[in-house]
């Protein structure tokens, strides 16, 4: 179902939000201390733009489906 008017889907909103939230903003300080290299990364970077999930182009994904 398409969102009415200029509204965006829930998934779009979640992805856009994940691009703005830094790991250090949501992880407890103890976890950030254990992995300081991810403190300044966004949740989008960790979950999607991590070299594994995004290694395939969207066109390849569409051919598979």
Tab-separated table of C-alpha atoms in Angstrom:
chain	number	residue	atom	x	y	z
A	1	UNK	CA	0.000	0.000	0.000
A	2	UNK	CA	1.355	3.387	-0.952
A	3	UNK	CA	1.547	6.075	1.719
A	4	UNK	CA	-0.934	8.942	1.228
A	5	UNK	CA	0.241	12.300	-0.067
A	6	UNK	CA	3.889	13.015	0.680
A	7	UNK	CA	4.051	10.592	3.606
A	8	UNK	CA	6.919	8.116	3.653
A	9	UNK	CA	6.694	4.439	4.558
A	10	UNK	CA	7.643	3.221	8.026
A	11	UNK	CA	10.634	1.356	6.605
A	12	UNK	CA	11.921	4.474	4.840
A	13	UNK	CA	11.609	6.415	8.095
A	14	UNK	CA	13.504	3.742	10.057
A	15	UNK	CA	16.328	3.619	7.509
A	16	UNK	CA	16.660	7.404	7.449
A	17	UNK	CA	16.687	7.521	11.243
A	18	UNK	CA	19.386	4.827	11.348
A	19	UNK	CA	21.575	7.051	9.145
A	20	UNK	CA	21.533	9.753	11.821
A	21	UNK	CA	21.903	7.829	15.086
A	22	UNK	CA	25.466	7.141	16.175
A	23	UNK	CA	26.387	3.962	18.031
A	24	UNK	CA	27.707	6.004	20.965
A	25	UNK	CA	24.241	7.573	21.305
A	26	UNK	CA	22.486	4.257	21.945
A	27	UNK	CA	25.067	1.766	23.233
A	28	UNK	CA	26.008	1.729	26.923
A	29	UNK	CA	29.426	3.242	27.667
A	30	UNK	CA	30.792	-0.200	28.600
A	31	UNK	CA	30.099	-1.557	25.110
A	32	UNK	CA	31.514	1.515	23.392
A	33	UNK	CA	34.665	1.144	25.505
A	34	UNK	CA	35.041	-2.454	24.275
A	35	UNK	CA	34.671	-1.420	20.611
A	36	UNK	CA	35.700	2.246	20.336
A	37	UNK	CA	36.209	1.915	16.560
A	38	UNK	CA	32.432	1.808	16.046
A	39	UNK	CA	31.516	4.694	18.385
A	40	UNK	CA	31.273	7.274	15.589
A	41	UNK	CA	29.579	4.987	13.080
A	42	UNK	CA	25.860	5.150	12.474
A	43	UNK	CA	23.498	2.248	12.982
A	44	UNK	CA	23.060	2.242	9.178
A	45	UNK	CA	26.823	1.732	8.763
A	46	UNK	CA	26.833	-1.180	11.200
A	47	UNK	CA	23.689	-2.926	9.968
A	48	UNK	CA	23.731	-2.232	6.213
A	49	UNK	CA	26.813	-0.485	4.875
A	50	UNK	CA	29.133	-3.063	6.390
A	51	UNK	CA	30.625	-4.680	3.284
A	52	UNK	CA	28.606	-7.864	3.686
A	53	UNK	CA	24.983	-6.838	3.366
A	54	UNK	CA	25.654	-4.240	0.684
A	55	UNK	CA	28.151	-6.236	-1.383
A	56	UNK	CA	25.528	-6.978	-4.027
A	57	UNK	CA	23.942	-4.372	-6.231
A	58	UNK	CA	20.222	-3.787	-6.107
A	59	UNK	CA	19.907	-5.060	-9.686
A	60	UNK	CA	21.480	-8.412	-8.736
A	61	UNK	CA	19.066	-8.686	-5.805
A	62	UNK	CA	16.096	-8.063	-8.088
A	63	UNK	CA	17.235	-10.787	-10.497
A	64	UNK	CA	17.434	-13.287	-7.645
A	65	UNK	CA	13.965	-12.511	-6.293
